[in-house]
Coordinates of C-alpha atoms in Angstrom, one line a residue:
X15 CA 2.7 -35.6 19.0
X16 CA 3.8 -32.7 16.9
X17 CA 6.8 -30.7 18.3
X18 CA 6.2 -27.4 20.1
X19 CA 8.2 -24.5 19.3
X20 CA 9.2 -21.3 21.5
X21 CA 8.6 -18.3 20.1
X22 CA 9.7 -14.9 21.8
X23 CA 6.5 -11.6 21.5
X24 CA 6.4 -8.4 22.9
X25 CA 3.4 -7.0 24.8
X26 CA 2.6 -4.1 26.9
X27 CA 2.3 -2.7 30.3
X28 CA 0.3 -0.1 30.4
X29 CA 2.3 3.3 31.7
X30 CA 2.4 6.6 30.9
X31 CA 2.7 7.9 27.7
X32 CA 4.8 10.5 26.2
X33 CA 5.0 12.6 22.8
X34 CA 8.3 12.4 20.4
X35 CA 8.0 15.1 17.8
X36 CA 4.3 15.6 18.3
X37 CA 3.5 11.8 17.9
X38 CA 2.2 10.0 20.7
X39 CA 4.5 7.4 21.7
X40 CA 4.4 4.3 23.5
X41 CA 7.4 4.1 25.7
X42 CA 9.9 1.2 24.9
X43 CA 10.4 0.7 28.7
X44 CA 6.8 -0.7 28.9
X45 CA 7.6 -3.6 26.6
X46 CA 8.5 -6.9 27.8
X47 CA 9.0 -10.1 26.6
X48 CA 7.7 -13.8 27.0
X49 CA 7.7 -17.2 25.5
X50 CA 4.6 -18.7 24.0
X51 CA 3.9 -21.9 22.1
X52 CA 2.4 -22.6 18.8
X53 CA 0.2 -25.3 20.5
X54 CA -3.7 -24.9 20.1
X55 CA -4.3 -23.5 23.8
X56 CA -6.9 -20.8 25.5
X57 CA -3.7 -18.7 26.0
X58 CA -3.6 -16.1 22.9
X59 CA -0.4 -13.4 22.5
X60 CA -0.7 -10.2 23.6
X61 CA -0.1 -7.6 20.2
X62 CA 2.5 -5.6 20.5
X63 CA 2.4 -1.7 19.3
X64 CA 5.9 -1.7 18.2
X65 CA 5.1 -2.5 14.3
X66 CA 2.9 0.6 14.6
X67 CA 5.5 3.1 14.9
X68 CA 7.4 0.9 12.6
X69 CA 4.2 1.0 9.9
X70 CA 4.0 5.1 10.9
X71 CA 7.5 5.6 8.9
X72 CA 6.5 3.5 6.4
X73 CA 3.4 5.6 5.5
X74 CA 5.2 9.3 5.8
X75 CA 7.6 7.6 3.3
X76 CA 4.9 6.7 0.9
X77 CA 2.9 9.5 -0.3
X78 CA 2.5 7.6 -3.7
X79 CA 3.0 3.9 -5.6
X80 CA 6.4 5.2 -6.7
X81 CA 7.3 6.0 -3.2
X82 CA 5.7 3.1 -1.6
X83 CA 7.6 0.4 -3.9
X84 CA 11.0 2.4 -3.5
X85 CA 10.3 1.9 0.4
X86 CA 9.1 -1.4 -0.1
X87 CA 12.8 -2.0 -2.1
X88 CA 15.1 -0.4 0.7
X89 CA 13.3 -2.7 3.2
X90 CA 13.9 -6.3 1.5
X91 CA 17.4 -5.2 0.0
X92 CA 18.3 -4.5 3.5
X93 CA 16.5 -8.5 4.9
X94 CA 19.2 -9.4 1.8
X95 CA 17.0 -9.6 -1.4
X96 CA 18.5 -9.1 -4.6
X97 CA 16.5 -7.3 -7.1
X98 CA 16.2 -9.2 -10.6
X99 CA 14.6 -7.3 -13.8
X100 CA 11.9 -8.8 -15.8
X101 CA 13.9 -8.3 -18.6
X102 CA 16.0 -11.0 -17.9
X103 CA 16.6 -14.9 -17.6
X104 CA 15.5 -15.9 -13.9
X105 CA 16.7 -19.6 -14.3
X106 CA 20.4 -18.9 -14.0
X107 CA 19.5 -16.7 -11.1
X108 CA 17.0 -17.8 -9.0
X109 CA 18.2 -20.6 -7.2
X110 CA 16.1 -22.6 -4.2
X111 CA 16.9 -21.1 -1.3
X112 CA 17.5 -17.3 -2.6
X113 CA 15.6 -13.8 -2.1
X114 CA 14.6 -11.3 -5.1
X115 CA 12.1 -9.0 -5.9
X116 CA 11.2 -7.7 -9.6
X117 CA 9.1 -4.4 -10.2
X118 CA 7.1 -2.7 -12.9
X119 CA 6.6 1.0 -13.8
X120 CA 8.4 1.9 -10.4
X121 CA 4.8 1.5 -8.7
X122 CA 4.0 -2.3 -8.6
X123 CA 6.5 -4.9 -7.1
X124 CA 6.9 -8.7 -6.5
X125 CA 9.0 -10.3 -4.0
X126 CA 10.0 -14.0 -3.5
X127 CA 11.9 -16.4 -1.5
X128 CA 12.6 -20.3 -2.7
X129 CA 12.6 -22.9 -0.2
X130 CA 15.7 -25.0 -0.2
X131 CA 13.4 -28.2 -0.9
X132 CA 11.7 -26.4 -3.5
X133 CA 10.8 -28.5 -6.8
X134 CA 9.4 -27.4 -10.1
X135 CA 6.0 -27.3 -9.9
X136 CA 5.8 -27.1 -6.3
X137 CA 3.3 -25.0 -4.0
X138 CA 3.4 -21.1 -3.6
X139 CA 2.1 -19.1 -0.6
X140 CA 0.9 -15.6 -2.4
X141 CA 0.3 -12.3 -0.8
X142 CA -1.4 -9.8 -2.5
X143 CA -1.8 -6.5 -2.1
X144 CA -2.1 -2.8 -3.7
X145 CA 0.0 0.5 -3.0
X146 CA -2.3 3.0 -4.6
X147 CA -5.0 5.0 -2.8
X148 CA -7.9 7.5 -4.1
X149 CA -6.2 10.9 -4.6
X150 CA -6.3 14.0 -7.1
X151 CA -3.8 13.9 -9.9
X152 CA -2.2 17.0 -11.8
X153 CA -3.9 17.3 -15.2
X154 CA -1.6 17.1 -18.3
X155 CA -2.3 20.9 -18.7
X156 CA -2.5 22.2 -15.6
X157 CA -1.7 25.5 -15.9
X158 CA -4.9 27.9 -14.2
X159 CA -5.4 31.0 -13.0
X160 CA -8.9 32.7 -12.2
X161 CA -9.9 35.9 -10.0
X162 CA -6.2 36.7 -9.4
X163 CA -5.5 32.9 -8.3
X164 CA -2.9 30.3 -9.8
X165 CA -4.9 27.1 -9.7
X166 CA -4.0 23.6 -10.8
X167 CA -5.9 21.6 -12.5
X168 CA -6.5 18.3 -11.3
X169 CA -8.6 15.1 -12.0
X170 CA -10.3 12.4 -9.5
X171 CA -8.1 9.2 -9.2
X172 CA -10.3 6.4 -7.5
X173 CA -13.6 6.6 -5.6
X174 CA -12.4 9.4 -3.0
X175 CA -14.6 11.2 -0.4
X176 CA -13.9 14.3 -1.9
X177 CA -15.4 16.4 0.3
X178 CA -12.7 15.5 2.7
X179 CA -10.1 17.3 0.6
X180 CA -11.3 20.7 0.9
X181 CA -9.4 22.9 3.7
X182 CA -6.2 20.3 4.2
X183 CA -2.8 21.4 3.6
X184 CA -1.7 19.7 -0.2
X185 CA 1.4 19.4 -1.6
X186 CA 2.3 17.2 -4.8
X187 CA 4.4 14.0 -5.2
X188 CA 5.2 11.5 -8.0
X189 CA 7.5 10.8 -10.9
X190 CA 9.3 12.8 -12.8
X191 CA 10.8 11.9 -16.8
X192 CA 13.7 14.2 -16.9
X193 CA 16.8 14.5 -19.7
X194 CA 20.0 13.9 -18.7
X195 CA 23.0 15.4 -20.1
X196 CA 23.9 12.1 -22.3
X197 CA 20.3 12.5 -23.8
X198 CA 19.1 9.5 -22.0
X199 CA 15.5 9.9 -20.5
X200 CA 15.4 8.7 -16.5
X201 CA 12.7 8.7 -13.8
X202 CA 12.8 10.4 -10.7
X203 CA 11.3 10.3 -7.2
X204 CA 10.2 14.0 -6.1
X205 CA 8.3 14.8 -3.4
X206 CA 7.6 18.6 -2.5
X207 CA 7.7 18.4 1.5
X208 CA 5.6 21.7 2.4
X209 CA 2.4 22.9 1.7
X210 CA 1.9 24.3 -1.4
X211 CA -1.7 23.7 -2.5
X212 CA -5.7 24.1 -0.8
X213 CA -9.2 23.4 -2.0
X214 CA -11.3 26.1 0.0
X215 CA -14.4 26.1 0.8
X216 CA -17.3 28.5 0.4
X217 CA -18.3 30.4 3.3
X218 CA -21.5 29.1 5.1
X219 CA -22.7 32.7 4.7
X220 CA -22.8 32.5 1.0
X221 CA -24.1 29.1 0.7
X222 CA -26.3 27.8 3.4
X223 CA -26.5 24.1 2.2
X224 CA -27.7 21.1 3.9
X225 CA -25.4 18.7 2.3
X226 CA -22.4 19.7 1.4
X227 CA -22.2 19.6 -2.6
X228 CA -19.7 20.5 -5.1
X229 CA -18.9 20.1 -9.0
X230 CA -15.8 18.1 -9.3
X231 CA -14.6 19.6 -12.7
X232 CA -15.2 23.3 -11.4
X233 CA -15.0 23.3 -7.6
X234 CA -12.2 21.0 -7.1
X235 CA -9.6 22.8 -8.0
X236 CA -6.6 23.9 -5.3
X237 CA -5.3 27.4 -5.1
X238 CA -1.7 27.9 -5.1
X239 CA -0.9 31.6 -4.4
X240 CA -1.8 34.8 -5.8
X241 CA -1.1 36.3 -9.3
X242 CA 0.3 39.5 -7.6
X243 CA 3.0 37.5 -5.5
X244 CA 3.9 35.3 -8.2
X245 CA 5.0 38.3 -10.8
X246 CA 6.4 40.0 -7.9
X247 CA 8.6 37.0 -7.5
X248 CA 9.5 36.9 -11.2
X249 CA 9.9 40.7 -11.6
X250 CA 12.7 40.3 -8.8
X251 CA 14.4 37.2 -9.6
X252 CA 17.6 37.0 -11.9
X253 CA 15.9 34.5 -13.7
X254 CA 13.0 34.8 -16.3
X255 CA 9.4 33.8 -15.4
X256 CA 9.4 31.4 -17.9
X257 CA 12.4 29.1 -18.3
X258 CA 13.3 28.3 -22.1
X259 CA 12.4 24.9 -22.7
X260 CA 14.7 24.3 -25.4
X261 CA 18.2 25.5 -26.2
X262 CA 17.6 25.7 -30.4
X263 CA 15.0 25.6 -32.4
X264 CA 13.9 22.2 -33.0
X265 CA 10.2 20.8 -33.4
X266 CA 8.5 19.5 -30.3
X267 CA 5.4 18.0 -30.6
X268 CA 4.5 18.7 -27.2
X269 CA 4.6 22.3 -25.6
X270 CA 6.9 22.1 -22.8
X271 CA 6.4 21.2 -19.3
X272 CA 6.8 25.0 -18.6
X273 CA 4.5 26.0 -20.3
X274 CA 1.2 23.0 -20.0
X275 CA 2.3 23.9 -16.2
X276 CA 3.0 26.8 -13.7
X277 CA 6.6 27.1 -13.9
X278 CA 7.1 27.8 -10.8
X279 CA 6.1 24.3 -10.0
X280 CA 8.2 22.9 -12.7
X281 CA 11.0 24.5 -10.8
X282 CA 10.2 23.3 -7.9
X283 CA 10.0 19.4 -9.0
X284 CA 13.2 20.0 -11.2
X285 CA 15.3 21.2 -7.8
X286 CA 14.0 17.9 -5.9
X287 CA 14.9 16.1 -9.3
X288 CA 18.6 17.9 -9.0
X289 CA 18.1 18.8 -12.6
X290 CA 16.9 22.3 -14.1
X291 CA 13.6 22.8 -15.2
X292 CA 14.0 22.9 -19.2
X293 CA 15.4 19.3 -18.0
X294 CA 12.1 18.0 -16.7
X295 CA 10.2 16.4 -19.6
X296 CA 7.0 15.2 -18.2
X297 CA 5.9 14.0 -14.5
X298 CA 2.8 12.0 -12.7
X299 CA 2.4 13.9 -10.0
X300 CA -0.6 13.6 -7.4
X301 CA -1.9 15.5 -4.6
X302 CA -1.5 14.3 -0.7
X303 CA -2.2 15.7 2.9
X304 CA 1.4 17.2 4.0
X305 CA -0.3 15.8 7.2
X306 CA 1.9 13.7 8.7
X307 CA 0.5 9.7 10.2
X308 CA 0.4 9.5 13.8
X309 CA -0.8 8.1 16.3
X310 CA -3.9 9.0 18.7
X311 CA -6.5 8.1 21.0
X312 CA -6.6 8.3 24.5
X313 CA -4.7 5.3 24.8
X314 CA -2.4 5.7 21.9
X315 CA -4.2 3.0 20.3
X316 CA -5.1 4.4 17.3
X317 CA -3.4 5.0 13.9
X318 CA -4.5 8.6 12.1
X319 CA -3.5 8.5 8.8
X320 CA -3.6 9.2 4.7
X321 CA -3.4 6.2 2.5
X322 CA -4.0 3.2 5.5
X323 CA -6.1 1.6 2.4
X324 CA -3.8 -0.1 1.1
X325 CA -0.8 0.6 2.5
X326 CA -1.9 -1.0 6.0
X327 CA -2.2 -4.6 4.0
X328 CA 0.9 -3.7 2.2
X329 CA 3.5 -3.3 5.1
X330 CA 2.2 -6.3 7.3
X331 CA 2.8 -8.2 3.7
X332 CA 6.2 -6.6 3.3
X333 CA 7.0 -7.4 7.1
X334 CA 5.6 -10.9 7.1
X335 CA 7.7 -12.0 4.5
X336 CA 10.8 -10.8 5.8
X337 CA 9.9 -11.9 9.3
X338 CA 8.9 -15.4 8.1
X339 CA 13.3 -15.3 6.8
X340 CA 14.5 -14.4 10.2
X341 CA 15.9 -17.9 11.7
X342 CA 19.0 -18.7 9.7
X343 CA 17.3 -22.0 8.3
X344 CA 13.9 -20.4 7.7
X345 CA 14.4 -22.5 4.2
X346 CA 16.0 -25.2 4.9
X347 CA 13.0 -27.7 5.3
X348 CA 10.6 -25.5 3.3
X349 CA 9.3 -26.9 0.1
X350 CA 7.3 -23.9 -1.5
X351 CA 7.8 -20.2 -2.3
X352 CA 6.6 -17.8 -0.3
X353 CA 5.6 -14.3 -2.1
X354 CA 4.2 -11.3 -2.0
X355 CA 2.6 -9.1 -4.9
X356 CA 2.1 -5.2 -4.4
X357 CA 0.2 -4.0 -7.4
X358 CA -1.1 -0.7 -8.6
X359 CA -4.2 0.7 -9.7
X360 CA -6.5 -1.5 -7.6
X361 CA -8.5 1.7 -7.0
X362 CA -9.9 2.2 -10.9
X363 CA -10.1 -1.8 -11.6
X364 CA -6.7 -2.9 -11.6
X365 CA -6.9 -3.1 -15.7
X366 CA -3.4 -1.8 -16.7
X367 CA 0.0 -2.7 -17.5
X368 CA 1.4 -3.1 -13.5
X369 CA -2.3 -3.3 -12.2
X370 CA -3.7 -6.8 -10.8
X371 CA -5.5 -7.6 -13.5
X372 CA -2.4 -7.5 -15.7
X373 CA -0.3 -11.0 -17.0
X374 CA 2.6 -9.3 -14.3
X375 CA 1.5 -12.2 -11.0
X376 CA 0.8 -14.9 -13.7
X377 CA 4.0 -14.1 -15.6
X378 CA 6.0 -14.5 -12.2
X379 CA 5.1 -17.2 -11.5
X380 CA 5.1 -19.1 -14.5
X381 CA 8.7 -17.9 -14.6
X382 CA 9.2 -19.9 -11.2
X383 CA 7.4 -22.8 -11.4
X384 CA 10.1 -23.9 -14.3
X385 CA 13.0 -23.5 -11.4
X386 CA 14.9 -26.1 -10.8
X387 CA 12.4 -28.5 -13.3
X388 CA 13.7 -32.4 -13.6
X389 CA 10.0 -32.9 -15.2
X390 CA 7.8 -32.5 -18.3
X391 CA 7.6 -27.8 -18.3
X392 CA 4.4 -28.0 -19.8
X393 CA 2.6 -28.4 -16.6
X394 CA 4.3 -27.2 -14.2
X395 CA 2.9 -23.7 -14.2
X396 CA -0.6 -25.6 -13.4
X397 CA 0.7 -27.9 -11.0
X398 CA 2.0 -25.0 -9.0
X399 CA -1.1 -23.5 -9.0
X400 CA -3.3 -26.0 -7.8
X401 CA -1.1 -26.5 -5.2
X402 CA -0.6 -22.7 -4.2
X403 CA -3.1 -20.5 -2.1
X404 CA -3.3 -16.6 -2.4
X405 CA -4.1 -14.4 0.3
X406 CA -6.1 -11.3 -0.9
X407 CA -5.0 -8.7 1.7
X408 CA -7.0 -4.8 1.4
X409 CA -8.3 -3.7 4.1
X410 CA -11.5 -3.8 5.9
X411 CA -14.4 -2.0 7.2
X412 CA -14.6 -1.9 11.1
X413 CA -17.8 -0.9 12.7
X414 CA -18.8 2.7 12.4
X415 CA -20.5 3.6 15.9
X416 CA -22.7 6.7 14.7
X417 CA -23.5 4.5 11.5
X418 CA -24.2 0.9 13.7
X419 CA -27.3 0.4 11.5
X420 CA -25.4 0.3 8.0
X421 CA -23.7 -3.3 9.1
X422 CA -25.2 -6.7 9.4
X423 CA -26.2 -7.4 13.3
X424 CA -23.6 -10.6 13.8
X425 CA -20.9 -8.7 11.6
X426 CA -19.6 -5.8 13.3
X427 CA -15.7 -6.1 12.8
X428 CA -13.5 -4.4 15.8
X429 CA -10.2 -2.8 15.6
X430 CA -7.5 -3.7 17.5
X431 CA -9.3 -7.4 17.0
X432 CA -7.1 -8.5 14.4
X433 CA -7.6 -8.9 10.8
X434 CA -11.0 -9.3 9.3
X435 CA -12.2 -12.7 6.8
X436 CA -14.1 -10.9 4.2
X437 CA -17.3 -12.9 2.6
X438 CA -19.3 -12.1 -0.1
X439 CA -21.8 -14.7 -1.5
X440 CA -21.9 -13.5 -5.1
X441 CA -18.4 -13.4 -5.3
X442 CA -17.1 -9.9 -4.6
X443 CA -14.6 -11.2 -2.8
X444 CA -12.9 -15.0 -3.6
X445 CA -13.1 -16.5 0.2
X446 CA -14.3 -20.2 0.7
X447 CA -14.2 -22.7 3.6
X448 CA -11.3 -24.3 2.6
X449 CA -9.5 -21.1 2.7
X450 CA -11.1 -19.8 6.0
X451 CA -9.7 -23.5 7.3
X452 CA -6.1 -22.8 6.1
X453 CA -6.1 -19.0 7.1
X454 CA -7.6 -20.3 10.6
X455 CA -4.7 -23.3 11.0
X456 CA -2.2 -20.1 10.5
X457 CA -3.3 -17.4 12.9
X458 CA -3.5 -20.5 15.0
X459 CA -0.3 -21.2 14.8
X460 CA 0.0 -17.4 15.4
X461 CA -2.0 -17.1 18.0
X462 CA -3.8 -14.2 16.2
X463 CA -7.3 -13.7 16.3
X464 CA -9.3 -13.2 13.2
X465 CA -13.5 -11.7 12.6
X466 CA -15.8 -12.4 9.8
X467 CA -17.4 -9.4 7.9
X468 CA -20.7 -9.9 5.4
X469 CA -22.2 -6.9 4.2
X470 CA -26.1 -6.2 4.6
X471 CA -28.0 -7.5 1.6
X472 CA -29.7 -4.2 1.4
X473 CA -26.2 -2.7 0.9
X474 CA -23.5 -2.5 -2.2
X475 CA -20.4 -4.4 -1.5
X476 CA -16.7 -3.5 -2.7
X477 CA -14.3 -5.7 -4.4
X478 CA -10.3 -6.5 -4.2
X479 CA -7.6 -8.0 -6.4
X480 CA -8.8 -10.9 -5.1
X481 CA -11.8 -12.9 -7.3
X482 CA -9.9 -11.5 -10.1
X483 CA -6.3 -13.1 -9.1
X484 CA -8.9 -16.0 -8.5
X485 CA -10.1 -16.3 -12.2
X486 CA -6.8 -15.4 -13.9
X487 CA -4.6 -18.5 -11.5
X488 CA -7.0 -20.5 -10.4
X489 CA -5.6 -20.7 -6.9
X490 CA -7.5 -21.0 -3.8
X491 CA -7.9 -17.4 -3.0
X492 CA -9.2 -15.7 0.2
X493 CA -10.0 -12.4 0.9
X494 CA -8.8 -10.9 4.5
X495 CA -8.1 -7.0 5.6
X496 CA -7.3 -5.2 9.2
X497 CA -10.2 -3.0 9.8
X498 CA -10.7 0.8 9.6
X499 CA -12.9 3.9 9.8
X500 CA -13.2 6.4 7.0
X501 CA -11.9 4.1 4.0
X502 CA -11.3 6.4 1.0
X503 CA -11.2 9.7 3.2
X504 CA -8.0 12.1 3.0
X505 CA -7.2 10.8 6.7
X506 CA -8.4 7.4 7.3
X507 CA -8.3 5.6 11.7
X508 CA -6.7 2.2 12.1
X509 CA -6.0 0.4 15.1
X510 CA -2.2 0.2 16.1
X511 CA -2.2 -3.9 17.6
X512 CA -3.6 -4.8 14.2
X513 CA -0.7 -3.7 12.4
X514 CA 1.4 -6.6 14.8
X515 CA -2.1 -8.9 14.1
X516 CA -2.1 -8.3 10.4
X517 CA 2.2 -8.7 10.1
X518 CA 1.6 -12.1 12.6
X519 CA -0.6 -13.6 10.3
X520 CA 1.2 -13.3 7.3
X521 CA 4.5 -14.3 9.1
X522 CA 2.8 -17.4 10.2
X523 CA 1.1 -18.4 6.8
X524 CA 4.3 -18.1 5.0
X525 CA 6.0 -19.8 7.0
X526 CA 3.6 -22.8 7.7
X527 CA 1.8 -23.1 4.1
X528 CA 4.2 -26.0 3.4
X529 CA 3.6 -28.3 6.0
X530 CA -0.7 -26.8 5.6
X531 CA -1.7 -27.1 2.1
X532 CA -1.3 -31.1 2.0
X533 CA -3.5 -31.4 5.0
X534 CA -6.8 -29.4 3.5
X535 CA -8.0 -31.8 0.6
X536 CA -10.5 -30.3 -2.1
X537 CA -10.8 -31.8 -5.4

């Protein structure tokens, strides 16, 4: 009989409820713990709400890729991974039993951890995820002004509900390419924390419509303050309007950020960058909802929020990984790798440089499956494969009650139900029964409780990184997300006991997939 092994939860008590900086918290005090088994049984965990608020910090620190990779880095330097470059030789590094992470372009990021029984060759448990979302991006001449407004030009990024964007409180956030004093060229994290920017809407008076409509190229386009202010600030400041954007007179091919942008904004992203504005080269910079997450519902069961797709999937797959580490000998006895993938530009196909659909997963793990190699290295990037299983992770639709008719009858997914198996016939997403038997063994093992979705056959159906990761390894693949109202909207509703499903699930699958994937046999 296989041994049984004690494993400490949380779960709650109901009690009152109480708000911390106008989030609705649960209190600590109703948390207890208790011992459960990973046994097959009738008896099934309670989800605890304490990832939530965890998760809720993650998201107000993640207002873009950039962001969400730089917290993704602070989280596994701090569970003791050491960050490795592409650049360089992993074989004199990466040793069976370590922890590293590699990124690309500051927005897409892979981290690992070697089992101490690791072999060349050898299986892989594979996480995948993406940390974009739909937003508005700053043009690369944004400068605008019209009926004594300054506007900004912007351009759609992803399929957004961009109706939902009008009347919210926008600031920017991104990148920044700045010059530094040594002439060397640097990016730099800037977020502008305040509300700076709004997409207004036409009075109902002048525009009785039905449906709401609007032209995206003319209509979309935030205000950011009046001419009159504006020259009224520059008429009083000590400096000019218009910083000089070079100190001589040499050729630039490009006009300067100063001038293909408001330079009042410039200054603004040079004083987060610490650098002054003639400084600031170029920048990605993107709108968000200045918004903050929280959480709501009568209960405090629900997660309000910007960006939950896919930065939901993306913390339970940062989380799991770290969790599945947290017993001193989590490695000893394991025989495969367990990672995680966080790519970029999911939302627009994923067909870039750091996007999914990029050489960066393959390249990774090529790179590893040559580790500690005592055999022939011209296989063992295939032998790894075939032996390796990839969990798709984006998240999912949950049942819409005012829009019941748009799902399938016997597949209505639930929040706060756990994580949702997503099927798709013609292959829009990469799940199989030999996958939905491993995932099922794992939240077993987790005691976490997983739904089906199908969509109606009278309806479109989305995609994921995952038949594409699919066709590029050749891995089993499955596709798998924690549901959600409002996907794609400037404030999307989760449910806060599937952030502790989703980050269960992963913990379990990394940490089991060696002793599962030589039990499920498919030729």
């Amino acid at each position: 009989m296989r041994s049984v092994r004690p494993v400490t939860r949380y779960y709650h008590f109901p009690s009152h409820h109480k708000a911390i900086h106008g989030v609705w918290q649960l209190p600590r005090s109703g948390l207890r713990k208790y011992s459960a088994t990973h046994h097959t049984s009738s008896f099934t965990m309670q989800p605890s709400a304490e990832p939530a608020h965890d998760f809720i910090s993650f998201l107000r620190a993640s207002p873009t890729p950039f962001h969400a990779v730089h917290s993704a880095k602070q989280r596994l330097s701090k569970a003791g991974f050491e960050e490795i470059k592409e650049s360089e030789p992993w074989s004199s590094v990466c040793k069976p039993g370590g922890r590293y992470f590699v990124t690309r372009n500051g927005s897409t990021i892979s981290a690992f951890a070697l089992g101490k029984q690791w072999r060349s060759g050898g299986p892989m448990a594979m996480i995948g995820a993406h940390t974009d979302s739909p937003t508005l991006r700053v043009k690369p001449v944004s400068n605008k002004h019209a009926e004594g407004f300054i506007q900004v030009g912007v351009e759609t990024y992803g399929g957004g509900l961009w109706h939902t964007w009008f009347d919210r409180d926008l600031s920017i956030a991104g990148r920044a390419m700045v010059k530094t004093d040594e002439g060397e060229y640097i990016h730099t994290l800037v977020r502008i924390n305040r509300p700076i920017l709004r997409i207004p809407t036409l009075a109902i008076h002048l525009d009785r419509q039905e449906t709401f409509a609007f032209n995206k190229e003319t209509q979309l386009f935030p205000i950011a303050g009046l001419v009159a202010a504006e020259l009224n600030r520059t008429r009083d400041a000590d400096k000019p309007a218009t910083p000089e954007s070079s100190t001589d007179n040499a050729f630039t091919p490009l006009k300067a950020a100063t001038e293909r942008h408001h330079p009042y904004i410039v200054e603004l992203i040079a004083d987060e960058a610490g650098v002054p504005a003639a400084a600031v080269v170029d920048f990605e910079m993107v709108l968000y909802d200045t918004q903050e997450a929280c959480i709501g519902g009568l209960n405090s069961e629900l997660i309000f929020s910007a960006r939950l797709d896919n930065l939901g999937m993306s913390y339970c797959s940062i989380q799991g990984l770290i969790g599945s580490l947290s017993s001193p000998s989590a490695l000893e006895n394991d025989r495969s790798i367990r990672l995680i993938s966080l790519f970029d530009h999911e939302e627009i196909g994923s067909n870039t440089a750091q996007g999914a659909d990029s050489n960066f997963l393959p390249a990774v793990v090529r790179r590893l499956s040559v580790i500690g190699s005592d055999s022939d290295h011209q296989t063992t990037y295939e032998q790894a494969l075939a032996r390796s299983f990839l969990v798709s992770a984006d998240m999912a639709h949950s049942v819409n009650p005012n829009y019941a008719a748009k799902y399938e009858p016997d597949h209505k997914p639930e929040m706060n139900k756990g994580p949702v198996i997503k099927v798709n016939a013609n292959a829009r997403y990469a799940t199989n029964s030999p996958g939905i038997v491993l995932i099922q063994e794992a939240a077993r093992r987790g005691q976490v409780p997983l739904q089906l979705f199908v969509v109606r056959n009278d309806s479109s159906c989305g995609s994921t990184i995952g038949p594409m990761l699919a066709a590029a390894l050749g891995a089993r693949t499955l596709d798998l997300g924690n549901p959600q109202l409002s996907m794609h909207s400037i404030r999307e509703t989760g449910g806060v006991y599937d952030v502790d499903y989703g980050t269960r699930l992963f913990e379990s699958f990394l940490e089991h997939f060696s002793e599962l994937e030589s039990k499920i046999s498919v030729d």
